[in-house]
CSV table of C-alpha atoms in Angstrom, one decimal:
chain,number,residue,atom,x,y,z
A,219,UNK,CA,-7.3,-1.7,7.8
A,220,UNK,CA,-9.7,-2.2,10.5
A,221,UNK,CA,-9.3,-5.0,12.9
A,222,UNK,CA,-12.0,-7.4,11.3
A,223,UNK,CA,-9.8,-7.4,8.4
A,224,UNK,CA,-6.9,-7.8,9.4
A,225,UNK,CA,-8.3,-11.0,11.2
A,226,UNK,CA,-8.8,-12.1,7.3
A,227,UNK,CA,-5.2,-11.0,7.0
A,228,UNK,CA,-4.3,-13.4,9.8
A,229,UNK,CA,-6.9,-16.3,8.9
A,230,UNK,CA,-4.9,-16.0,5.2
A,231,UNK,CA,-1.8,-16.2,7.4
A,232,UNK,CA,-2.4,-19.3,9.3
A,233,UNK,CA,-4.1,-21.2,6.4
A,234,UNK,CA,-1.3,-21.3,4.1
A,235,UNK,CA,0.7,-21.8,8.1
A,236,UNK,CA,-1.5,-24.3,10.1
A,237,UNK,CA,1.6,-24.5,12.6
A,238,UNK,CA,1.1,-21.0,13.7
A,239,UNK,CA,-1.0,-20.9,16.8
A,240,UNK,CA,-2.8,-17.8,16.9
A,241,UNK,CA,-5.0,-16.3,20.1
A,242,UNK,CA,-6.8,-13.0,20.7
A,243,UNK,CA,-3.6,-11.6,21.5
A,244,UNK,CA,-2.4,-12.4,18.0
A,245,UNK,CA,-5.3,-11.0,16.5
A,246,UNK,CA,-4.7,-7.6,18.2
A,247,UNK,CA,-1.1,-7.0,17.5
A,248,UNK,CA,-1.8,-7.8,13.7
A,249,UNK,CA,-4.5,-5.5,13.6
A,250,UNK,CA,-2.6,-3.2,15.3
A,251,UNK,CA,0.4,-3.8,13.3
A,252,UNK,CA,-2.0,-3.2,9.8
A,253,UNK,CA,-3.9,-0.9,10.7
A,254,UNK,CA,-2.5,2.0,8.1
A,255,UNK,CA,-2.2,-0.6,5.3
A,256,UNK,CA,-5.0,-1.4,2.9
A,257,UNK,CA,-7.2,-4.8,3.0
A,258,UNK,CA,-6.1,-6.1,-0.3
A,259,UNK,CA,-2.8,-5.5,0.2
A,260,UNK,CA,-2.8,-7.4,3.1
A,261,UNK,CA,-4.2,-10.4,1.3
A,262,UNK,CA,-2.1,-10.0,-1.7
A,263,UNK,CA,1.5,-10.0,0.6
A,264,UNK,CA,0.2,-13.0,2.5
A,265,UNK,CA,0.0,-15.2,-0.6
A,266,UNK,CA,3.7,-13.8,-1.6
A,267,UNK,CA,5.7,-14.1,1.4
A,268,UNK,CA,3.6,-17.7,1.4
A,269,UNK,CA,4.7,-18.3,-2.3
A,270,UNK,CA,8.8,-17.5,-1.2
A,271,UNK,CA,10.4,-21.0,-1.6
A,272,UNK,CA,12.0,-22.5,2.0
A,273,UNK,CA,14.6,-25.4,2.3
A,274,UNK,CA,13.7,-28.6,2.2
A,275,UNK,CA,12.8,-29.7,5.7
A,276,UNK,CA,12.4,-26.1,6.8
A,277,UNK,CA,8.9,-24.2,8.1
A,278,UNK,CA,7.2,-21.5,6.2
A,279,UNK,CA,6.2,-19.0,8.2
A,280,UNK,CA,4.2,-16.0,7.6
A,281,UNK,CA,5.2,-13.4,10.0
A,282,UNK,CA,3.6,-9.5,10.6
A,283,UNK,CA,7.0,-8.4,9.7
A,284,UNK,CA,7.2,-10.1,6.7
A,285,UNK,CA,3.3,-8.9,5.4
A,286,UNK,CA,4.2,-5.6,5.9
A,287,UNK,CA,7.8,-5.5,4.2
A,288,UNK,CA,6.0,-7.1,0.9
A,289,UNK,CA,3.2,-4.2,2.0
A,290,UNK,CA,6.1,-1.8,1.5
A,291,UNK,CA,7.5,-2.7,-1.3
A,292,UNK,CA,3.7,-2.5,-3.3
A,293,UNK,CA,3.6,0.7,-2.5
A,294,UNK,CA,7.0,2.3,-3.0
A,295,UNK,CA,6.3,0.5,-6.7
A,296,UNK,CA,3.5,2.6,-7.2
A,297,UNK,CA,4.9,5.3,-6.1
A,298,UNK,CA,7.8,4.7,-8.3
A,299,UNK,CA,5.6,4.6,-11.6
A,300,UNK,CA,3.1,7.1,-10.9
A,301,UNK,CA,5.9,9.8,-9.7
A,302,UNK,CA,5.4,11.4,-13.1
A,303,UNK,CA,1.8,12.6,-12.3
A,304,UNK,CA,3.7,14.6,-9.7
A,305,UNK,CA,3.9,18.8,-10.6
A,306,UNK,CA,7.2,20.1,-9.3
A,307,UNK,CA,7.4,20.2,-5.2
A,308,UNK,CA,7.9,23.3,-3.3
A,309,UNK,CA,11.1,25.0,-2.5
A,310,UNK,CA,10.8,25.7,1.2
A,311,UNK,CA,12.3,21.6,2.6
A,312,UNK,CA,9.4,21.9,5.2
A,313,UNK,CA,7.1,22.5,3.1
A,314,UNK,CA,8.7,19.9,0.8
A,315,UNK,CA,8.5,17.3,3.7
A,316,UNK,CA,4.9,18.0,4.1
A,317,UNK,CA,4.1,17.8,0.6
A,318,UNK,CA,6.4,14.7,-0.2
A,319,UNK,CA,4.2,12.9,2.8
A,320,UNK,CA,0.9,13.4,1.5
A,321,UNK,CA,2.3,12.8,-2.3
A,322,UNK,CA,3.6,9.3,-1.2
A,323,UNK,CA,0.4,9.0,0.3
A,324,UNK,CA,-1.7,9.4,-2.6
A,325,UNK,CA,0.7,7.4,-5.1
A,326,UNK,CA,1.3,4.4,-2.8
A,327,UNK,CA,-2.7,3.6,-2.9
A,328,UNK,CA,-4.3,0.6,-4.8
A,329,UNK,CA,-6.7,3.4,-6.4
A,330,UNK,CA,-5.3,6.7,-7.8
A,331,UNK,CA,-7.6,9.9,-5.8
A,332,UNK,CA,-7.6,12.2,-8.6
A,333,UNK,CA,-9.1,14.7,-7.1
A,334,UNK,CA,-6.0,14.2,-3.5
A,335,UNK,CA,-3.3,13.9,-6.9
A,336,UNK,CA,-4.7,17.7,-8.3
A,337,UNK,CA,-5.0,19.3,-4.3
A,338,UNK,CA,-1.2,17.9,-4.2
A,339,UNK,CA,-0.7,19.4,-7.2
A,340,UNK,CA,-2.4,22.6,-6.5
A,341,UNK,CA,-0.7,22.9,-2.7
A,342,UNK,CA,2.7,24.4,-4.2
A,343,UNK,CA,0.6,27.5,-5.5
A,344,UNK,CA,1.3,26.7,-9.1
A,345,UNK,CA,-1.5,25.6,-11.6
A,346,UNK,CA,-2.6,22.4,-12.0
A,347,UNK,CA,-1.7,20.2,-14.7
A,348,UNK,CA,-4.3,18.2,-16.0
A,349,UNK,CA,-3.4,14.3,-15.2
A,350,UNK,CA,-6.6,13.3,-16.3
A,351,UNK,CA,-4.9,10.9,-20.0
A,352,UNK,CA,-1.8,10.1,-17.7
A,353,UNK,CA,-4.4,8.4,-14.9
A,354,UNK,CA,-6.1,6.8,-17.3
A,355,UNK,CA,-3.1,5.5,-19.1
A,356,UNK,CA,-2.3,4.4,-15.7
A,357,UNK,CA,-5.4,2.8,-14.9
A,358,UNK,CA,-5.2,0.9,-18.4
A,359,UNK,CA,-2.0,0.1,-17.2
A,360,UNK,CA,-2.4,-1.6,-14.1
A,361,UNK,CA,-6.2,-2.6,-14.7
A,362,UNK,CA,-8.1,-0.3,-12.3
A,363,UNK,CA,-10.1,2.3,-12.6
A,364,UNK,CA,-8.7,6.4,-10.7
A,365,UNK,CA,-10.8,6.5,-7.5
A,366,UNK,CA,-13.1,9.3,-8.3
A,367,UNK,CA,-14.4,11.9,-5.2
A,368,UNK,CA,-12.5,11.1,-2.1
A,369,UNK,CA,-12.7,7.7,-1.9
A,370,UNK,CA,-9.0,6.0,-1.9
């Protein structure tokens, strides 16, 4: 996330928060703060942490820390139910840390990168499996179409 959107993140922020005071200051740590998240995902954990009932008498507040936990937990859910388009990892556990890295990566975006998901696949030196019915079972799944080329 760049920092123009992560302004939008913080604009979201304050307008379900008109209490929050915000400056340039705030601006910069949430776009630093965002900045290896996804726009939409932003937006999306604004309006939940917003929607998380408060006590009677008590002030909602939507902090940074609390965007990025619900952040977090959208992606370790995709990478929870797309694990299975995984191919086995490799043996070596550096080369398995590597690989699990750049897996979690892949999985954890909005849009499956098919062709990331079959150089994942192809990086333990074993054949690739073709994912190609179980991303688009996916994608039916969760309404969006696989990302084709490089595009995340």
């Amino acid at each position: 996330m760049n920092r123009a959107e992560a302004l939008l993140v913080l604009r979201k922020a304050v307008a379900y928060c008109p209490a929050m005071r915000t400056n340039d200051d705030t601006a910069a740590a949430w776009a630093e703060a965002l900045a290896p998240y996804e726009l939409q995902d932003g937006l999306d954990a604004v309006a939940d942490v917003a929607a998380t009932p408060v006590q009677p008498g008590e002030q909602l507040w939507v902090t940074v820390q609390a965007v990025i936990w619900q952040i977090r937990r959208y992606r370790s859910a995709r990478i929870a139910e797309r694990e299975h388009l995984l191919d086995a990892p490799p043996a070596d556990p550096s080369a398995y840390l590597a690989w699990r890295r750049r897996a979690n990566a892949v999985l954890a975006a909005r849009r499956v990168d098919e062709h990331a998901l079959h150089a994942i696949a192809g990086s333990c030196g074993r054949s690739t499996v073709d994912h190609r019915a179980d991303l688009r079972a996916l994608s039916a799944h969760i309404g969006v179409a696989p990302a084709e080329g490089g595009a995340a």
